[in-house]
PDB file of C-alpha atoms and ligand atoms in Angstrom:
ATOM      1  CA  UNK A   1     -15.337  -7.108  13.857  1.00 97.00           C
ATOM      2  CA  UNK A   2     -12.581  -6.745  11.265  1.00 98.00           C
ATOM      3  CA  UNK A   3     -10.869  -3.564  10.094  1.00 98.00           C
ATOM      4  CA  UNK A   4      -8.689  -3.096   7.020  1.00 99.00           C
ATOM      5  CA  UNK A   5      -5.975  -0.457   7.300  1.00 99.00           C
ATOM      6  CA  UNK A   6      -4.717   0.977   4.010  1.00 99.00           C
ATOM      7  CA  UNK A   7      -1.304   2.430   4.751  1.00 99.00           C
ATOM      8  CA  UNK A   8      -0.222   5.476   2.739  1.00 98.00           C
ATOM      9  CA  UNK A   9      -1.667   4.605  -0.706  1.00 98.00           C
ATOM     10  CA  UNK A  10      -0.584   8.027  -1.946  1.00 98.00           C
ATOM     11  CA  UNK A  11       0.801   9.334  -5.242  1.00 98.00           C
ATOM     12  CA  UNK A  12       4.268  10.047  -3.884  1.00 98.00           C
ATOM     13  CA  UNK A  13       4.781   6.372  -2.990  1.00 98.00           C
ATOM     14  CA  UNK A  14       3.510   5.119  -6.377  1.00 98.00           C
ATOM     15  CA  UNK A  15       4.955   5.255  -9.895  1.00 97.00           C
ATOM     16  CA  UNK A  16       6.391   8.668 -10.702  1.00 98.00           C
ATOM     17  CA  UNK A  17       6.180   9.829  -7.088  1.00 98.00           C
ATOM     18  CA  UNK A  18       8.838  11.609  -5.065  1.00 98.00           C
ATOM     19  CA  UNK A  19       9.451   8.542  -2.879  1.00 98.00           C
ATOM     20  CA  UNK A  20       8.452   5.938  -5.422  1.00 98.00           C
ATOM     21  CA  UNK A  21       8.149   2.396  -4.081  1.00 98.00           C
ATOM     22  CA  UNK A  22       8.641  -0.220  -6.780  1.00 97.00           C
ATOM     23  CA  UNK A  23       5.361  -1.972  -7.618  1.00 97.00           C
ATOM     24  CA  UNK A  24       3.336   0.361  -5.430  1.00 97.00           C
ATOM     25  CA  UNK A  25       0.624   0.690  -8.054  1.00 97.00           C
ATOM     26  CA  UNK A  26       0.026  -3.063  -8.084  1.00 97.00           C
ATOM     27  CA  UNK A  27      -1.487  -2.815  -4.617  1.00 97.00           C
ATOM     28  CA  UNK A  28      -4.294  -0.427  -5.483  1.00 98.00           C
ATOM     29  CA  UNK A  29      -6.486  -2.926  -7.337  1.00 97.00           C
ATOM     30  CA  UNK A  30      -6.015  -5.518  -4.568  1.00 98.00           C
ATOM     31  CA  UNK A  31      -7.044  -2.898  -2.000  1.00 98.00           C
ATOM     32  CA  UNK A  32     -10.130  -2.020  -4.063  1.00 98.00           C
ATOM     33  CA  UNK A  33     -11.233  -5.668  -4.170  1.00 98.00           C
ATOM     34  CA  UNK A  34     -10.518  -6.337  -0.501  1.00 98.00           C
ATOM     35  CA  UNK A  35     -12.484  -3.414   0.912  1.00 98.00           C
ATOM     36  CA  UNK A  36     -15.872  -5.169   0.535  1.00 97.00           C
ATOM     37  CA  UNK A  37     -14.738  -7.938   2.911  1.00 98.00           C
ATOM     38  CA  UNK A  38     -14.320  -5.783   6.036  1.00 98.00           C
ATOM     39  CA  UNK A  39     -16.537  -4.072   8.615  1.00 98.00           C
ATOM     40  CA  UNK A  40     -14.438  -0.921   8.736  1.00 98.00           C
ATOM     41  CA  UNK A  41     -11.949   0.663   6.321  1.00 98.00           C
ATOM     42  CA  UNK A  42      -9.237   2.942   7.667  1.00 99.00           C
ATOM     43  CA  UNK A  43      -6.680   4.815   5.570  1.00 99.00           C
ATOM     44  CA  UNK A  44      -3.530   6.436   6.862  1.00 98.00           C
ATOM     45  CA  UNK A  45      -2.096   9.421   5.034  1.00 98.00           C
ATOM     46  CA  UNK A  46       1.461  10.716   5.319  1.00 98.00           C
ATOM     47  CA  UNK A  47       0.770  14.447   5.661  1.00 98.00           C
ATOM     48  CA  UNK A  48       3.843  16.618   6.110  1.00 98.00           C
ATOM     49  CA  UNK A  49       4.194  20.387   6.318  1.00 98.00           C
ATOM     50  CA  UNK A  50       6.646  21.675   3.648  1.00 98.00           C
ATOM     51  CA  UNK A  51       9.238  22.468   6.336  1.00 98.00           C
ATOM     52  CA  UNK A  52       9.158  18.967   7.849  1.00 98.00           C
ATOM     53  CA  UNK A  53      12.345  17.816   9.592  1.00 98.00           C
ATOM     54  CA  UNK A  54      12.423  14.465   7.748  1.00 98.00           C
ATOM     55  CA  UNK A  55      13.097  16.190   4.411  1.00 98.00           C
ATOM     56  CA  UNK A  56      16.788  16.295   3.441  1.00 98.00           C
ATOM     57  CA  UNK A  57      16.134  19.595   1.659  1.00 98.00           C
ATOM     58  CA  UNK A  58      15.339  21.253   5.001  1.00 98.00           C
ATOM     59  CA  UNK A  59      18.859  20.649   6.377  1.00 97.00           C
ATOM     60  CA  UNK A  60      22.155  22.163   5.282  1.00 95.00           C
ATOM     61  CA  UNK A  61      24.110  19.961   2.875  1.00 93.00           C
ATOM     62  CA  UNK A  62      22.068  16.861   3.549  1.00 95.00           C
ATOM     63  CA  UNK A  63      20.998  14.261   1.030  1.00 97.00           C
ATOM     64  CA  UNK A  64      18.178  11.684   1.111  1.00 97.00           C
ATOM     65  CA  UNK A  65      19.337   8.463   2.737  1.00 96.00           C
ATOM     66  CA  UNK A  66      21.598  10.135   5.269  1.00 97.00           C
ATOM     67  CA  UNK A  67      20.773   9.760   8.959  1.00 97.00           C
ATOM     68  CA  UNK A  68      20.653  12.703  11.359  1.00 97.00           C
ATOM     69  CA  UNK A  69      19.498  13.266  14.909  1.00 97.00           C
ATOM     70  CA  UNK A  70      16.161  15.028  14.966  1.00 97.00           C
ATOM     71  CA  UNK A  71      15.005  16.049  18.416  1.00 95.00           C
ATOM     72  CA  UNK A  72      16.891  13.203  20.049  1.00 96.00           C
ATOM     73  CA  UNK A  73      15.783  10.494  17.601  1.00 97.00           C
ATOM     74  CA  UNK A  74      17.657   8.927  14.693  1.00 97.00           C
ATOM     75  CA  UNK A  75      16.007  10.148  11.496  1.00 98.00           C
ATOM     76  CA  UNK A  76      16.545   8.932   7.950  1.00 98.00           C
ATOM     77  CA  UNK A  77      16.329  11.884   5.582  1.00 98.00           C
ATOM     78  CA  UNK A  78      13.834  11.541   2.749  1.00 98.00           C
ATOM     79  CA  UNK A  79      13.164  13.440  -0.450  1.00 98.00           C
ATOM     80  CA  UNK A  80      10.368  16.002  -0.101  1.00 98.00           C
ATOM     81  CA  UNK A  81       7.185  13.901  -0.193  1.00 98.00           C
ATOM     82  CA  UNK A  82       3.506  13.966   0.799  1.00 98.00           C
ATOM     83  CA  UNK A  83       3.390  17.682   1.425  1.00 98.00           C
ATOM     84  CA  UNK A  84      -0.029  18.702   2.765  1.00 98.00           C
ATOM     85  CA  UNK A  85      -2.488  19.693  -0.006  1.00 98.00           C
ATOM     86  CA  UNK A  86      -0.079  18.643  -2.782  1.00 98.00           C
ATOM     87  CA  UNK A  87      -0.835  16.119  -5.537  1.00 98.00           C
ATOM     88  CA  UNK A  88       1.820  13.800  -4.094  1.00 98.00           C
ATOM     89  CA  UNK A  89      -0.058  13.575  -0.804  1.00 98.00           C
ATOM     90  CA  UNK A  90      -3.370  12.665  -2.432  1.00 98.00           C
ATOM     91  CA  UNK A  91      -4.568   9.088  -2.515  1.00 98.00           C
ATOM     92  CA  UNK A  92      -3.844   7.275  -5.776  1.00 98.00           C
ATOM     93  CA  UNK A  93      -6.660   8.372  -8.116  1.00 98.00           C
ATOM     94  CA  UNK A  94      -8.019   4.874  -8.857  1.00 98.00           C
ATOM     95  CA  UNK A  95      -8.278   3.967  -5.156  1.00 98.00           C
ATOM     96  CA  UNK A  96     -11.968   3.689  -4.268  1.00 98.00           C
ATOM     97  CA  UNK A  97     -11.795   6.336  -1.548  1.00 98.00           C
ATOM     98  CA  UNK A  98     -15.592   6.441  -1.139  1.00 98.00           C
ATOM     99  CA  UNK A  99     -15.253   3.110   0.690  1.00 98.00           C
ATOM    100  CA  UNK A 100     -12.915   4.583   3.322  1.00 98.00           C
ATOM    101  CA  UNK A 101     -14.671   5.179   6.659  1.00 98.00           C
ATOM    102  CA  UNK A 102     -11.982   7.223   8.392  1.00 98.00           C
ATOM    103  CA  UNK A 103      -8.637   8.795   7.485  1.00 98.00           C
ATOM    104  CA  UNK A 104      -5.804   9.188  10.006  1.00 98.00           C
ATOM    105  CA  UNK A 105      -3.102  11.685   9.030  1.00 98.00           C
ATOM    106  CA  UNK A 106       0.420  11.545  10.437  1.00 98.00           C
ATOM    107  CA  UNK A 107       3.773  13.299  10.217  1.00 98.00           C
ATOM    108  CA  UNK A 108       2.240  16.727  10.758  1.00 98.00           C
ATOM    109  CA  UNK A 109       4.676  17.836  13.487  1.00 98.00           C
ATOM    110  CA  UNK A 110       7.856  19.223  11.858  1.00 98.00           C
ATOM    111  CA  UNK A 111      10.041  18.035  14.746  1.00 98.00           C
ATOM    112  CA  UNK A 112       9.147  14.341  14.630  1.00 98.00           C
ATOM    113  CA  UNK A 113       8.415  11.767  11.943  1.00 98.00           C
ATOM    114  CA  UNK A 114       5.568   9.305  12.199  1.00 98.00           C
ATOM    115  CA  UNK A 115       5.742   5.976  10.402  1.00 98.00           C
ATOM    116  CA  UNK A 116       3.023   4.232  12.380  1.00 98.00           C
ATOM    117  CA  UNK A 117      -0.630   5.094  11.944  1.00 98.00           C
ATOM    118  CA  UNK A 118      -0.985   4.857  15.746  1.00 98.00           C
ATOM    119  CA  UNK A 119       1.871   6.904  17.274  1.00 98.00           C
ATOM    120  CA  UNK A 120       4.710   9.232  16.267  1.00 98.00           C
ATOM    121  CA  UNK A 121       8.222   7.744  16.179  1.00 98.00           C
ATOM    122  CA  UNK A 122       8.914   8.937  19.732  1.00 96.00           C
ATOM    123  CA  UNK A 123       5.626   7.323  20.839  1.00 95.00           C
ATOM    124  CA  UNK A 124       4.647  10.598  22.500  1.00 94.00           C
ATOM    125  CA  UNK A 125       1.444  11.429  20.651  1.00 96.00           C
ATOM    126  CA  UNK A 126      -1.373   9.101  19.636  1.00 97.00           C
ATOM    127  CA  UNK A 127      -3.322   9.694  16.430  1.00 97.00           C
ATOM    128  CA  UNK A 128      -6.418   8.318  18.139  1.00 98.00           C
ATOM    129  CA  UNK A 129      -6.539   5.277  15.845  1.00 98.00           C
ATOM    130  CA  UNK A 130      -6.334   2.691  18.644  1.00 98.00           C
ATOM    131  CA  UNK A 131      -9.163   4.303  20.603  1.00 98.00           C
ATOM    132  CA  UNK A 132     -11.222   4.656  17.406  1.00 98.00           C
ATOM    133  CA  UNK A 133     -10.869   0.952  16.533  1.00 98.00           C
ATOM    134  CA  UNK A 134     -11.720  -0.125  20.083  1.00 98.00           C
ATOM    135  CA  UNK A 135     -14.782   2.109  20.169  1.00 98.00           C
ATOM    136  CA  UNK A 136     -15.971   0.448  16.948  1.00 98.00           C
ATOM    137  CA  UNK A 137     -15.581  -3.023  18.495  1.00 98.00           C
ATOM    138  CA  UNK A 138     -12.712  -4.035  16.227  1.00 98.00           C
ATOM    139  CA  UNK A 139     -10.723  -7.067  17.391  1.00 98.00           C
ATOM    140  CA  UNK A 140      -8.980  -8.015  14.129  1.00 98.00           C
ATOM    141  CA  UNK A 141      -6.831  -5.627  12.126  1.00 98.00           C
ATOM    142  CA  UNK A 142      -5.630  -6.400   8.584  1.00 99.00           C
ATOM    143  CA  UNK A 143      -2.892  -4.241   7.106  1.00 99.00           C
ATOM    144  CA  UNK A 144      -1.702  -3.534   3.566  1.00 98.00           C
ATOM    145  CA  UNK A 145       0.035  -0.676   1.781  1.00 98.00           C
ATOM    146  CA  UNK A 146       3.304   1.228   1.544  1.00 98.00           C
ATOM    147  CA  UNK A 147       5.975   0.872   2.543  1.00 98.00           C
ATOM    148  CA  UNK A 148       6.617  -2.613   4.026  1.00 98.00           C
ATOM    149  CA  UNK A 149       9.868  -1.607   5.745  1.00 98.00           C
ATOM    150  CA  UNK A 150       8.586   1.666   7.254  1.00 98.00           C
ATOM    151  CA  UNK A 151       4.979   2.699   7.696  1.00 98.00           C
ATOM    152  CA  UNK A 152       3.453  -0.758   7.209  1.00 98.00           C
ATOM    153  CA  UNK A 153       5.870  -2.355   9.653  1.00 98.00           C
ATOM    154  CA  UNK A 154       5.429   0.187  12.429  1.00 98.00           C
ATOM    155  CA  UNK A 155       1.652   0.280  11.986  1.00 98.00           C
ATOM    156  CA  UNK A 156       1.469  -3.523  12.239  1.00 98.00           C
ATOM    157  CA  UNK A 157       3.737  -3.686  15.299  1.00 98.00           C
ATOM    158  CA  UNK A 158       1.702  -1.027  17.082  1.00 98.00           C
ATOM    159  CA  UNK A 159      -1.589  -2.748  16.189  1.00 98.00           C
ATOM    160  CA  UNK A 160      -0.294  -5.958  17.756  1.00 98.00           C
ATOM    161  CA  UNK A 161       1.043  -4.110  20.778  1.00 98.00           C
ATOM    162  CA  UNK A 162      -2.333  -2.400  21.231  1.00 98.00           C
ATOM    163  CA  UNK A 163      -3.932  -5.816  21.616  1.00 98.00           C
ATOM    164  CA  UNK A 164      -5.480  -6.361  18.185  1.00 98.00           C
ATOM    165  CA  UNK A 165      -5.206  -9.674  16.342  1.00 98.00           C
ATOM    166  CA  UNK A 166      -2.989  -8.359  13.569  1.00 99.00           C
ATOM    167  CA  UNK A 167      -2.629  -9.649  10.019  1.00 99.00           C
ATOM    168  CA  UNK A 168      -0.252  -8.452   7.315  1.00 99.00           C
ATOM    169  CA  UNK A 169      -1.569  -9.015   3.777  1.00 98.00           C
ATOM    170  CA  UNK A 170       1.891  -9.622   2.408  1.00 98.00           C
ATOM    171  CA  UNK A 171       1.156  -9.613  -1.334  1.00 98.00           C
ATOM    172  CA  UNK A 172      -0.467  -6.189  -0.917  1.00 98.00           C
ATOM    173  CA  UNK A 173       2.656  -4.492   0.444  1.00 98.00           C
ATOM    174  CA  UNK A 174       5.830  -3.196  -1.236  1.00 98.00           C
ATOM    175  CA  UNK A 175       9.017  -1.891   0.361  1.00 98.00           C
ATOM    176  CA  UNK A 176      11.504   0.946  -0.124  1.00 97.00           C
ATOM    177  CA  UNK A 177      14.476  -1.445   0.386  1.00 97.00           C
ATOM    178  CA  UNK A 178      17.286   1.043   0.911  1.00 96.00           C
ATOM    179  CA  UNK A 179      19.137  -2.174   1.741  1.00 96.00           C
ATOM    180  CA  UNK A 180      18.169  -5.118  -0.445  1.00 96.00           C
ATOM    181  CA  UNK A 181      16.663  -7.252   2.350  1.00 98.00           C
ATOM    182  CA  UNK A 182      14.848  -4.582   4.358  1.00 98.00           C
ATOM    183  CA  UNK A 183      11.356  -5.786   3.440  1.00 98.00           C
ATOM    184  CA  UNK A 184      12.203  -9.428   4.109  1.00 98.00           C
ATOM    185  CA  UNK A 185      13.621  -8.511   7.498  1.00 98.00           C
ATOM    186  CA  UNK A 186      10.644  -6.295   8.294  1.00 98.00           C
ATOM    187  CA  UNK A 187       8.260  -9.178   7.569  1.00 98.00           C
ATOM    188  CA  UNK A 188      10.353 -11.522   9.733  1.00 98.00           C
ATOM    189  CA  UNK A 189      10.294  -9.011  12.587  1.00 98.00           C
ATOM    190  CA  UNK A 190       6.512  -8.619  12.336  1.00 98.00           C
ATOM    191  CA  UNK A 191       6.111 -12.403  12.326  1.00 98.00           C
ATOM    192  CA  UNK A 192       8.407 -12.812  15.352  1.00 98.00           C
ATOM    193  CA  UNK A 193       6.368 -10.230  17.228  1.00 98.00           C
ATOM    194  CA  UNK A 194       3.092 -12.040  16.639  1.00 98.00           C
ATOM    195  CA  UNK A 195       1.748 -10.545  13.406  1.00 98.00           C
ATOM    196  CA  UNK A 196       0.167 -13.212  11.162  1.00 98.00           C
ATOM    197  CA  UNK A 197       1.430 -13.085   7.588  1.00 98.00           C
ATOM    198  CA  UNK A 198      -1.339 -13.878   5.110  1.00 98.00           C
ATOM    199  CA  UNK A 199      -2.189 -13.601   1.376  1.00 98.00           C
ATOM    200  CA  UNK A 200      -5.095 -11.652  -0.155  1.00 98.00           C
ATOM    201  CA  UNK A 201      -6.420 -14.840  -1.773  1.00 98.00           C
ATOM    202  CA  UNK A 202      -7.769 -15.745   1.675  1.00 97.00           C
ATOM    203  CA  UNK A 203     -10.537 -13.224   0.856  1.00 97.00           C
ATOM    204  CA  UNK A 204     -10.501 -13.087  -2.945  1.00 95.00           C
ATOM    205  CA  UNK A 205     -11.524 -16.255  -4.697  1.00 77.00           C
TER     206      UNK A 205
HETATM  207  C1  VGL B   1       7.041   6.396   4.562  1.00 62.37           C
HETATM  208  C2  VGL B   1       9.210   7.130   4.519  1.00 62.37           C
HETATM  209  C3  VGL B   1       8.806   8.400   4.852  1.00 62.37           C
HETATM  210  C4  VGL B   1       6.074   5.251   4.387  1.00 62.37           C
HETATM  211  C5  VGL B   1       6.631   7.665   4.901  1.00 62.37           C
HETATM  212  O1  VGL B   1       4.887   5.497   4.101  1.00 62.37           O
HETATM  213  O2  VGL B   1       6.500   4.087   4.542  1.00 62.37           O
HETATM  214  N1  VGL B   1       8.337   6.143   4.388  1.00 62.37           N
HETATM  215  N2  VGL B   1       7.510   8.659   5.044  1.00 62.37           N
HETATM  216 ZN1   ZN B   2       6.888  10.655   5.302  1.00 62.37          ZN
END
């Protein structure tokens, strides 16, 4: 059984969003076409309270891009994004959300960020995604979405670590690239840790 995980296909990561990822919108139509080829469709949703500790605006004199210590972990500060119930946190309007079987929200605890769809960044709390996939008999997990160098990467690494055959659909991901090569390095790291890097044309003829 194969699952497709759509990582954070939300307005704030697409064109005009608060944490806009270049080319983010190009992924939506690929995701729409791919969904029919899988047994189970999962979406993750970055879902922060307005006072979340990853927002630069919630710290004195801090700007996006700076790194602080948040509860003992290194934390990159971001612009305010994906605030619960806001337009920015909604899925991109042309995403065919009726095909999504289950949504896993993350980043809800103000004291800790959560890039992976499986665990928070301190790996203390599980979202329940791993157990959910196992209960559904899923062995193969395919991942696409935003952003390659953060949420996609950590979701893929955790999927592999949880024992799933893990595939990254590379042409259906885009990165933040604070440093020019971040996405390239993220893909290399996933590959080195056993994630298979594939292209959507494997499914779409
Ligand atoms: C993400 C930064 C902050 C992501 C989420 O979806 O990759 N990046 N929150
Ligand atoms: Zn976030």
